[in-house]
Each structure stands twice: as C-alpha cells, then as structure tokens.
Amino acid sequence: MFQRVLIANRGEIAVRIMRACRELGVETVSVYSQADADALHVQLASQAVCIGPAKASDSYLNVDALLTVAKETGCDAVHPGYGFLSENADFSDRCTQMGLAFIGPSGDVIRMMGNKSAARELMQKHNVPVVPGSDGAVETAQQAQEIADKIGYPVLVKASAGGGGRGMRRVDRPEDLEAKFQEARAEALACFGDGQLYLEKLILNPKHIEFQILADRHGNVIHLGERDCSIQRKNQKLVEESPSKILTPELREAMGQAAVTAARAAGYENAGTIEFVVDQEGHFYFIEMNTRIQVEHPVTEMVTGIDLVREQLRIAAGLPLSVKQEDVVLRGHAMECRINAEDPTQNFRPAPGTTRFVHFPGGPGVRVDSMLYNGYEVSPYYDSLVAKVIVHAPTRLEAIRRMRRCLEEMIIEGYPTTADFCHLILHHPDFVKGQYDTGFLAAHQDELLGWDKED
Ligand code: ADP
Ligand code: ADP
Ligand code: MG
C-alpha cells in the first residue's frame, strides 16, 4: 500500500478520499487555493499546501504545481477525485512519468474513452449495443444530414470531447440540422477546445442507467450493479438510486455483462462507470464511460457494502480486487440527494454564501458526505455541490421515507439549496411509483415549485 497520497481535489470528495486513506493507514497531503484556506479538506489535513489563486486554472488544474507538491512532500500516489484533472489523460501520464501512481486508469485509456465517438466505435467492435448513429465522427453538416435521414429524427448532435451535458444539441427536423450542427461545434470548441462531433438517434424519454465497474491489474473485472440517475436538471444528476425499479434480474445480468465487456475492451484498470440509456422497451445502449470515481458512488457503497475509494487505492497499488463477482450482493435500497447551493426558483442558479448554521441528519441507514461546517463560506469559484445525503433501507419505499425524514431534519442556513426541491420530488406520485425518466424534471419542475408556493 502507499505511504502518502496527494489529494488533487477539494470539497466533499477530498474529505471522502482522506477518510479512506486514514482507514488504510495511508498519510495524505491536501492542496488548496487561496480561496480555500479555511476549507474542511485543509482543516482535517495533517499536511496542506497552497497551490495558487482561487481560479481553478491557476490552482486545482495547475499540473506543475501539483506534481511539485507531490514530490516535495514525498507522496507516492495521486488521487484526482472527480472533475478537475480526473479525466485528463496527460495528467495521468505525467504522474506515471514522475514515478507517482495515478489512482485511476492510464493516460491511454482515459484518452480513448474520453473521445466519445471513438469509444462508441470500440464498443461496436465488441458487440456492446450503442445508440444507432454515426460510425465514428462526422465531418460536415451534410454528412450528418445523410446519416440522420437514414436513422430518422429526432437526433442528437454530440461532441466527441463532451462532458457535463455540454456540446450537445437535439435536432427534430432536417431543416434545423445545419444550424444546430454549427452551434454544437462552436460550444464544443469553446468548452473543450475540440470541435469534433458525432451523431446519435435521440432515444425518447429514456432511463439513465449506469453500471459501476472495478478492474484490477490481474485481469479481474467485476460490476457492482446499477445506479438509476434519470432525475436530471440541465443534463446534471440530482437524485440517484440503486437498484433501479425497471431492471429485471435478466436485464441487470445482460447490462452488467455488457459493462464488464466494455471495461475489458478498453483494457480498463481502476474504478469506472459505464453509462447507458434504456428505452421504453427495455433495450439498452452504451453512451459513454466515465473513467473516475463518481459523485454518486456512495449509492453503490450502501447497497454492496464495498468501499470504492479503498478499492481504488488497492488497485492502484497493484493489489487484487478484494471481492469476486459472485460475492457482490445488492442488499436493500439506497438513494442519494445532491444538495447544491443553488436556487431552484431561479433555474438552479448557483447561490453561494456563508453557512450561518448547519445541522445534518443522522440515525439508522443515513450517511452525509459534505465539507460544510458552521461559518463555512461557500466559494463562488467552484462546483455548487455542498452535501450529499445518502440513505439505505430494506425496501425502496422505506428508503424514500427515510430520505424525506432526513431532509426534514437537515438545516442549512445562509443560502438556498436544492434540499427542499429534492423533498418535493420525493413526494411526487410518479417518483414514488418509480415511473420516471430523464424527462421527469423538465416536465414536472413548475408543478413541483408550485407545490412549494401553496405551502
Ligand atoms: P456527458 O458526457 O455530458 O455526461 P452523455 O453522453 O453522458 O454526456 O449524456 C448526458 C445525458 O444526456 C444522459 O444522461 C442522457 O440523459 C442524455 N442523453 C445522452 N445521449 C442520449 C440519447 N442518444 N438519447 C437520449 N438521451 C440521451
Ligand atoms: P457524475 O456522474 O460523477 O456526477 P457529472 O457528469 O455530473 O459526473 O459531472 C462530471 C464532473 O464534473 C463532476 O464530478 C462534477 O463535480 C464536475 N463538474 C460538473 N459541473 C461542473 C462545474 N460547473 N464546475 C466544475 N466542475 C463541474
Ligand atoms: Mg454522462
């Protein structure tokens, strides 16, 4: 096992990684920007080093500064968390070149799966179903037109380098394609510095179902079941749960097998996620692989009892997986609500501020991952996620009741959050019945906010 790990991140995930390290007897070094001097991941650290100004490009994305700190503090590994440099192939390579273990896959694997049209082609080659669409990238709008005519409208124009729901455009009619194609290209260039596009058929009202996988250096690849992440606003997840109401044991088996095949095809090592959309007939299609730990990983930890960050560290240290596929049992039901410092009545606009008072829920089957404390100032510079409330219960309905109870117990004063909005979702009859897809929030947002007003 490693002696000392550099945590190249901030917020709740930095704290989460620190916890796994402590339990393994591994020392950690935290890094922080000038805006984060009072942050929890600094206060809890035995060693913390300032790496630059508030702007992420000058601090958390500053590869040279991070590597210098890692070397000077005697670290032997780097954990990138999620966001920031976690899916940056060059960062993975640079760590390896400097003799630091990167706690994630190799640069080559990140590069390959980071190009979503190339990943699609790889999956096709290995008989993992993909959404009907282009073979690889599409060069011109005219070429896209021909493919769209063949697969039928509506279609999605997507950026090969895409992420966070950006560089993506829905096209309903042939006459709109040219304009949307150029829009997507411009956004992809601006966000990712890469304008390459590809085409997928738009699956109407799909479920977003993703599979957690683990792969070690010894050829073991397993999956840890699914997470249903169909409750999304602006293509970003808000509530996640496992297991998914729509998966029969047969479908879970088939999708789990496909996820393992996908990870093997990529030559994957470490923890990763295979994302699928599932249509209303239960057909599933690969959409992308996330080559890092995910925000919603605790949902899987609650139903499997497996510490994913601990597994990540073990894998990167060259140890074999501590579980076999047949030992993975999904027990009960888990659910996560993302608590963001955002105003749901202002289309989820980030609303940072000073945490005047915070009280977290507790009791049986409850877990809160957060960096908040009384007086903590939420920075406008970074992601608005301030807490994740995760519950575990024997059944889905008990998990819903437990989550409602948790959100009622929780107090965060000083800025608006998504907590009350999540509480409303947990009361919607369709959500309670498990009848929801990725269109749920767009369809019900006004209705839910209306409930709030009547109260
Ligand atoms: P990102 O890299 O931005 O996460 P994804 O390819 O994972 O992009 O897509 C983001 C979301 O968009 C998905 O979770 C799903 O809700 C929706 N989506 C993506 N592809 C399709 C598709 N072909 N049909 C319908 N919805 C899709
Ligand atoms: P996940 O499935 O892990 O939630 P997402 O596709 O929602 O992944 O987001 C990808 C990562 O990028 C997340 O870890 C998130 O923290 C980060 N991220 C998303 N939006 C932003 C943003 N506006 N600024 C900084 N980081 C972001
Ligand atoms: Mg995605």
XYZ file of C-alpha atoms and ligand atoms in Angstrom:
510
model
C 0.000 0.000 0.000
C 1.043 3.597 -0.488
C 2.713 5.597 2.208
C 1.412 9.060 1.308
C -1.212 10.175 -1.195
C -1.617 13.631 -2.722
C -5.315 14.521 -2.958
C -5.582 16.710 -6.063
C -9.082 17.972 -5.323
C -11.245 19.906 -2.863
C -14.696 19.818 -1.276
C -16.555 16.744 -0.126
C -14.653 14.344 -2.380
C -11.284 15.428 -0.954
C -12.651 14.690 2.525
C -14.073 11.363 1.312
C -10.697 10.289 -0.098
C -8.929 11.354 3.101
C -11.249 9.123 5.120
C -10.459 6.049 3.031
C -6.727 6.767 3.294
C -6.858 7.191 7.084
C -8.627 3.871 7.492
C -5.922 2.196 5.407
C -3.171 3.858 7.440
C -2.103 5.945 4.445
C -0.977 9.537 5.040
C -2.422 12.314 2.881
C -1.357 15.703 1.620
C -4.066 18.232 0.793
C -3.713 21.069 -1.680
C -5.778 24.244 -1.698
C -6.301 27.533 -3.475
C -6.155 30.902 -1.739
C -9.976 30.874 -1.685
C -9.948 27.554 0.206
C -7.610 28.368 3.108
C -10.435 27.678 5.605
C -11.868 24.661 3.777
C -12.596 21.421 5.628
C -10.186 19.381 3.478
C -7.448 21.743 4.724
C -8.535 21.757 8.365
C -8.690 17.962 8.523
C -5.357 17.509 6.769
C -2.163 16.703 8.612
C -0.369 18.481 5.788
C -1.801 21.047 3.356
C -0.069 23.155 0.719
C -1.395 26.259 -1.047
C -1.016 25.864 -4.815
C -2.281 29.187 -6.151
C -5.097 31.693 -6.557
C -8.810 30.951 -6.490
C -9.259 30.386 -10.211
C -9.147 26.627 -10.833
C -6.875 27.059 -13.866
C -4.305 28.657 -11.543
C -4.615 26.111 -8.724
C -6.518 22.803 -8.890
C -5.769 22.499 -12.618
C -2.119 23.544 -12.284
C -0.342 20.279 -13.124
C 3.184 21.568 -12.485
C 2.257 22.897 -9.043
C 0.522 19.641 -8.096
C 3.419 17.465 -9.202
C 5.946 19.691 -7.427
C 3.978 19.440 -4.176
C 3.645 15.668 -4.564
C 7.400 15.271 -4.988
C 8.408 17.737 -2.272
C 6.117 16.169 0.313
C 7.253 12.632 -0.506
C 3.982 11.328 -1.914
C 3.973 8.055 -3.841
C 0.481 8.373 -5.355
C -2.057 10.957 -6.540
C -5.844 10.727 -6.223
C -7.603 13.083 -8.676
C -11.166 12.741 -7.282
C -13.840 13.797 -9.810
C -13.998 16.886 -12.016
C -10.777 18.967 -12.310
C -7.932 16.744 -13.652
C -9.613 13.397 -13.030
C -10.220 12.710 -16.742
C -7.124 14.443 -18.038
C -5.001 11.844 -19.871
C -1.854 13.979 -19.825
C -2.089 14.384 -16.049
C -2.271 10.620 -15.611
C 0.784 10.233 -17.888
C 2.739 12.970 -16.114
C 2.151 11.345 -12.722
C 3.345 7.986 -14.026
C 6.409 9.525 -15.682
C 7.372 11.064 -12.331
C 7.085 7.742 -10.550
C 3.787 8.632 -8.869
C 0.950 6.119 -9.007
C -2.117 7.739 -10.579
C -5.189 6.419 -8.759
C -7.202 5.862 -11.926
C -6.600 4.422 -15.404
C -3.607 5.065 -17.668
C -3.430 8.112 -19.915
C -4.015 5.945 -22.995
C -7.259 4.522 -21.610
C -8.528 7.954 -20.486
C -7.668 9.331 -23.937
C -9.507 6.560 -25.756
C -12.685 6.668 -23.638
C -12.561 10.474 -23.443
C -13.201 10.584 -27.189
C -16.833 9.517 -27.095
C -17.141 8.735 -30.806
C -14.005 6.562 -30.654
C -15.365 4.851 -27.522
C -18.579 4.183 -29.459
C -16.652 2.522 -32.273
C -14.729 0.385 -29.793
C -17.996 -0.759 -28.193
C -19.498 -1.630 -31.596
C -16.451 -3.740 -32.340
C -17.066 -5.703 -29.124
C -20.816 -6.118 -29.649
C -21.816 -3.771 -26.843
C -25.015 -2.127 -28.118
C -24.675 1.593 -28.904
C -27.401 4.062 -29.876
C -27.949 3.978 -33.657
C -25.921 6.801 -35.170
C -22.724 7.660 -36.995
C -19.779 5.305 -37.351
C -17.263 7.442 -35.521
C -17.028 11.194 -36.017
C -18.986 13.242 -38.571
C -17.032 15.866 -40.520
C -19.713 18.025 -42.125
C -23.354 19.010 -41.610
C -24.140 17.432 -44.985
C -22.675 14.122 -43.857
C -24.751 14.400 -40.667
C -27.827 15.086 -42.805
C -27.361 11.820 -44.705
C -26.968 9.779 -41.510
C -29.945 11.490 -39.849
C -32.121 10.723 -42.874
C -31.170 7.072 -42.518
C -31.691 6.692 -38.720
C -34.659 9.076 -38.531
C -35.388 12.180 -36.440
C -35.092 13.365 -33.713
C -31.299 13.034 -33.445
C -28.662 14.272 -31.020
C -25.537 16.016 -32.279
C -22.881 15.340 -29.629
C -19.317 16.486 -29.007
C -16.692 13.728 -29.038
C -14.928 15.506 -26.187
C -18.222 16.244 -24.403
C -18.980 16.229 -20.700
C -21.306 17.883 -18.189
C -24.083 17.932 -20.796
C -22.248 20.463 -22.967
C -21.708 20.403 -26.751
C -24.990 18.531 -27.241
C -27.945 19.567 -29.433
C -31.285 17.920 -30.103
C -32.470 18.193 -33.714
C -36.109 17.488 -34.524
C -36.317 18.438 -38.200
C -33.927 18.178 -41.179
C -34.120 21.934 -41.801
C -32.676 22.614 -38.310
C -29.695 20.306 -38.629
C -27.196 22.655 -40.258
C -27.710 25.405 -37.623
C -27.662 23.013 -34.639
C -24.586 21.284 -36.012
C -22.704 24.597 -36.124
C -23.987 25.536 -32.638
C -22.782 22.251 -31.161
C -19.418 22.646 -32.906
C -18.976 26.190 -31.549
C -19.882 25.125 -27.990
C -17.601 22.083 -28.164
C -14.716 24.261 -29.376
C -15.329 26.809 -26.627
C -15.720 24.234 -23.803
C -13.245 21.556 -24.800
C -11.036 23.125 -27.479
C -12.131 20.307 -29.790
C -14.995 20.705 -32.270
C -15.279 17.046 -33.340
C -18.912 15.875 -33.439
C -20.859 12.639 -33.851
C -24.491 11.706 -34.218
C -26.881 9.575 -32.175
C -30.551 8.864 -32.521
C -32.414 10.595 -29.691
C -33.966 7.919 -27.514
C -37.316 9.282 -26.387
C -37.820 9.506 -22.615
C -35.041 7.074 -21.730
C -33.791 5.961 -18.352
C -30.183 6.832 -17.498
C -28.817 3.621 -16.014
C -25.119 3.300 -15.233
C -23.041 0.383 -14.019
C -20.177 0.664 -11.554
C -17.218 -1.486 -12.504
C -13.923 -2.362 -10.819
C -10.918 -3.742 -12.685
C -7.534 -4.686 -11.276
C -4.104 -5.271 -12.833
C -4.564 -9.039 -12.649
C -7.348 -9.311 -15.202
C -10.255 -9.291 -12.745
C -13.187 -7.164 -13.910
C -16.440 -7.049 -11.947
C -19.551 -4.912 -11.847
C -21.318 -3.691 -8.715
C -24.803 -3.273 -10.126
C -26.505 -0.175 -11.389
C -27.487 3.336 -10.413
C -30.598 4.957 -11.830
C -29.654 8.613 -12.466
C -32.664 9.674 -14.518
C -33.601 12.600 -12.255
C -31.571 15.277 -14.042
C -31.760 19.037 -14.380
C -29.790 20.641 -17.210
C -28.362 17.166 -18.011
C -26.943 17.043 -14.467
C -27.945 14.446 -11.921
C -29.868 15.414 -8.792
C -31.255 12.204 -7.244
C -29.754 8.739 -7.768
C -30.800 5.320 -6.559
C -29.910 1.657 -6.649
C -31.324 -0.756 -7.611
C -33.372 0.658 -10.485
C -37.071 -0.108 -10.470
C -37.038 -1.009 -14.181
C -34.290 -3.638 -14.112
C -35.367 -7.261 -14.049
C -32.711 -9.725 -12.874
C -32.293 -10.748 -16.538
C -31.764 -7.175 -17.743
C -29.359 -6.491 -14.863
C -27.378 -9.582 -15.822
C -27.264 -8.574 -19.501
C -26.292 -4.961 -18.791
C -23.755 -6.000 -16.152
C -22.183 -8.375 -18.673
C -22.093 -5.589 -21.284
C -20.452 -3.246 -18.760
C -17.766 -5.825 -17.969
C -17.214 -6.440 -21.696
C -16.900 -2.692 -22.234
C -14.318 -2.330 -19.460
C -12.331 -5.303 -20.780
C -12.455 -3.900 -24.330
C -10.941 -0.670 -23.031
C -8.209 -2.528 -21.141
C -9.536 -0.724 -18.102
C -7.921 -0.568 -14.687
C -9.389 1.001 -11.502
C -12.980 2.129 -10.782
C -15.125 3.318 -13.676
C -18.694 3.760 -14.790
C -20.405 2.589 -17.957
C -23.369 4.819 -18.778
C -26.357 3.504 -20.735
C -29.692 4.865 -21.829
C -32.559 2.380 -21.715
C -35.586 2.896 -23.957
C -39.198 2.206 -23.074
C -38.993 -1.347 -24.472
C -36.041 -2.182 -22.235
C -33.381 -2.007 -24.965
C -30.142 -0.606 -23.575
C -27.441 1.377 -25.351
C -23.932 2.398 -24.268
C -23.483 6.198 -24.245
C -20.131 6.740 -22.534
C -17.632 5.632 -19.931
C -16.595 7.839 -17.006
C -13.013 6.994 -16.114
C -13.055 8.168 -12.480
C -14.869 7.909 -9.174
C -18.353 9.423 -9.478
C -20.246 11.875 -7.347
C -22.949 9.258 -6.749
C -20.593 6.385 -5.796
C -21.945 6.161 -2.193
C -25.225 4.760 -3.535
C -23.332 1.690 -4.720
C -21.300 1.542 -1.499
C -24.524 1.400 0.543
C -26.090 -1.499 -1.373
C -22.896 -3.533 -1.813
C -21.044 -2.709 1.414
C -17.891 -2.174 -0.651
C -15.716 0.903 -0.078
C -14.999 2.049 -3.635
C -12.241 4.516 -2.765
C -10.482 1.841 -0.741
C -10.692 -0.453 -3.778
C -9.299 2.349 -5.964
C -6.259 2.661 -3.701
C -5.737 -1.106 -3.578
C -5.976 -1.420 -7.363
C -3.515 1.421 -7.974
C -1.119 -0.231 -5.504
C -1.231 -3.406 -7.622
C -3.322 -5.459 -5.196
C -6.088 -7.743 -6.478
C -9.782 -6.834 -6.035
C -10.924 -7.728 -2.526
C -14.202 -9.165 -3.869
C -15.226 -11.585 -6.614
C -18.266 -11.133 -8.830
C -20.161 -13.899 -7.035
C -19.568 -12.164 -3.679
C -21.265 -8.976 -4.840
C -24.783 -8.900 -3.409
C -27.106 -5.917 -3.724
C -28.749 -5.565 -0.319
C -31.801 -3.349 0.181
C -32.195 0.037 -1.453
C -30.032 3.178 -1.453
C -30.770 6.711 -2.570
C -28.769 9.932 -2.791
C -29.887 13.549 -2.929
C -27.380 16.113 -4.109
C -27.553 19.256 -2.011
C -26.280 22.152 -4.110
C -26.038 25.806 -3.123
C -28.444 26.757 -5.896
C -31.799 28.452 -6.230
C -34.336 26.090 -7.853
C -36.736 29.027 -8.404
C -34.038 30.773 -10.484
C -33.460 27.808 -12.797
C -30.892 26.355 -10.377
C -28.598 29.354 -10.496
C -25.590 28.859 -8.168
C -26.149 30.835 -4.949
C -23.011 30.713 -2.801
C -22.912 32.367 0.615
C -21.852 31.999 4.226
C -23.120 28.935 6.082
C -24.765 30.622 9.078
C -25.857 27.326 10.568
C -25.734 23.704 9.531
C -27.249 20.599 11.082
C -27.046 17.219 9.366
C -29.462 14.303 9.743
C -28.426 11.054 11.406
C -29.878 7.798 12.649
C -30.042 4.339 11.101
C -29.089 3.938 7.454
C -28.015 7.561 6.982
C -24.772 8.923 5.566
C -23.850 12.535 4.815
C -20.776 13.405 2.749
C -20.080 17.118 3.000
C -17.470 19.795 3.553
C -19.815 22.153 5.412
C -19.415 23.436 8.967
C -20.903 26.416 10.825
C -19.478 29.603 9.372
C -18.027 27.975 6.234
C -18.139 30.258 3.237
C -19.237 28.509 0.033
C -16.946 29.727 -2.732
C -18.399 31.045 -5.995
C -15.345 29.723 -7.823
C -16.201 26.017 -7.764
C -18.953 23.440 -8.131
C -22.090 24.257 -6.117
C -22.327 20.793 -4.506
C -22.177 21.239 -0.708
C -23.506 17.932 0.636
C -24.737 14.509 -0.391
C -27.379 12.847 1.739
C -27.416 9.091 1.244
C -29.847 6.654 2.831
C -30.078 2.879 2.929
C -33.192 0.872 3.852
C -34.586 -2.627 3.239
C -37.030 -1.503 0.511
C -37.419 1.372 -1.926
C -40.426 2.826 -0.114
C -38.617 2.739 3.207
C -35.646 4.461 1.571
C -37.957 7.205 0.279
C -39.497 7.688 3.722
C -36.078 7.746 5.320
C -34.813 10.325 2.815
C -37.845 12.550 3.416
C -37.211 12.329 7.137
C -33.524 13.235 6.613
C -34.290 16.289 4.521
C -36.789 17.422 7.157
C -34.105 17.084 9.833
C -31.416 18.870 7.866
C -30.870 22.601 8.359
C -28.643 24.699 6.114
C -28.980 28.446 6.657
C -27.314 31.208 4.679
C -28.184 30.403 1.054
C -30.804 28.481 -0.904
C -30.164 24.802 -1.638
C -31.726 22.004 -3.654
C -32.804 20.214 -0.434
C -36.435 21.370 -0.397
C -36.760 20.696 -4.118
C -35.469 17.135 -3.592
C -38.001 16.780 -0.754
C -40.775 17.708 -3.207
C -39.520 15.179 -5.781
C -39.728 12.504 -3.075
C -43.446 13.244 -2.762
C -44.337 13.165 -6.449
C -46.617 10.166 -7.137
C -44.723 9.214 -10.313
C -41.405 9.273 -8.484
C -42.842 7.226 -5.640
C -44.124 4.684 -8.178
C -40.716 4.645 -9.846
C -42.271 5.889 -13.063
C -39.770 8.487 -14.158
C -37.249 9.031 -16.947
C -34.718 11.706 -17.919
C -37.596 13.997 -18.958
C -39.170 13.933 -15.470
C -37.778 17.158 -14.051
C -38.296 19.225 -17.194
C -41.911 18.038 -17.246
C -42.616 18.493 -13.517
C -40.346 21.322 -12.385
C -43.043 24.014 -12.478
C -45.581 21.708 -10.842
C -43.165 20.926 -8.002
C -42.207 24.567 -7.471
C -45.937 25.387 -7.482
C -46.469 22.981 -4.569
C -43.831 24.918 -2.704
C -45.704 28.205 -3.196
C -49.031 26.808 -1.948
C -47.413 25.681 1.295
P -21.968 13.875 -20.814
O -20.610 13.442 -21.263
O -22.182 15.336 -20.949
O -22.329 13.297 -19.487
P -23.725 11.875 -22.013
O -23.422 11.285 -23.343
O -23.457 11.035 -20.820
O -22.969 13.272 -21.911
O -25.235 12.363 -21.985
C -25.735 13.165 -20.925
C -27.220 12.905 -20.749
O -27.933 13.203 -21.962
C -27.560 11.456 -20.452
O -27.512 11.177 -19.081
C -28.967 11.326 -21.004
O -29.882 11.843 -20.067
C -28.939 12.237 -22.220
N -28.624 11.502 -23.471
C -27.399 11.252 -23.988
N -27.472 10.567 -25.158
C -28.776 10.365 -25.384
C -29.524 9.738 -26.463
N -28.931 9.198 -27.509
N -30.880 9.745 -26.364
C -31.494 10.324 -25.321
N -30.867 10.935 -24.293
C -29.519 10.967 -24.324
P -21.065 12.450 -12.123
O -21.774 11.405 -12.890
O -19.874 11.967 -11.397
O -21.965 13.292 -11.315
P -21.154 14.648 -13.953
O -21.173 14.309 -15.405
O -22.377 15.135 -13.273
O -20.495 13.398 -13.219
O -20.039 15.754 -13.710
C -18.736 15.454 -14.047
C -17.829 16.049 -13.030
O -17.545 17.399 -13.345
C -18.454 16.040 -11.670
O -17.561 15.406 -10.851
C -18.659 17.476 -11.278
O -18.249 17.765 -9.955
C -17.772 18.202 -12.222
N -18.472 19.378 -12.639
C -19.691 19.429 -13.208
N -20.051 20.691 -13.441
C -19.028 21.474 -13.023
C -18.784 22.877 -12.974
N -19.674 23.764 -13.417
N -17.615 23.304 -12.487
C -16.698 22.430 -12.023
N -16.880 21.098 -12.028
C -18.018 20.627 -12.514
Mg -22.540 11.268 -18.976
